Amino acid sequence: MSTKYRPILETFVLSLLVFVLHELFFLSSNNQTISINFRYAVSTLYLFFFSCSITIILILTRMSEKNIDSVGQTFLLLTSIKMVLAYGLLYPILQDQKQILSPEKINFFITFALFLTIETIIAIRILNKKH
């Protein structure tokens, strides 16, 4: 496999592993009943963030081939766009006044942080490559 597409494979494997662990957590004991009441299923969140991450990684990879100096700015722009989209998903959850820190809010932020970490690590790797 080409090293060009290695970050995509790594993102897929890591996402799948964490998704399975996340689902196993909710399948255990009382946590399953909590996740049933979520506005967005865990799989939906992972699919959304995985799609965003793959898009960002592909664009950063292509950008690094054309102009490595623009990768950092492109990463910031794409991450900002992803944050706006994520806020659009999060807004209905935030409007739910049932609990200050409901499990669904925590679930959303953990998933968001996981994929942001993956994207950041890959962006750092791209920027550290010697051309």
PDB file of C-alpha atoms in Angstrom, residues 108-118:
ATOM      1  CA  PHE A 108     -20.666  13.782  21.441  1.00  0.00           C
ATOM      2  CA  PHE A 109     -17.646  15.627  22.809  1.00  0.00           C
ATOM      3  CA  ILE A 110     -15.636  12.445  23.329  1.00  0.00           C
ATOM      4  CA  THR A 111     -16.269  11.426  19.711  1.00  0.00           C
ATOM      5  CA  PHE A 112     -15.445  14.925  18.461  1.00  0.00           C
ATOM      6  CA  ALA A 113     -12.209  15.033  20.476  1.00  0.00           C
ATOM      7  CA  LEU A 114     -11.151  11.585  19.263  1.00  0.00           C
ATOM      8  CA  PHE A 115     -11.408  12.501  15.601  1.00  0.00           C
ATOM      9  CA  LEU A 116      -9.874  15.935  16.139  1.00  0.00           C
ATOM     10  CA  THR A 117      -6.889  14.225  17.772  1.00  0.00           C
ATOM     11  CA  ILE A 118      -6.514  11.820  14.855  1.00  0.00           C
TER      12      ILE A 118
END
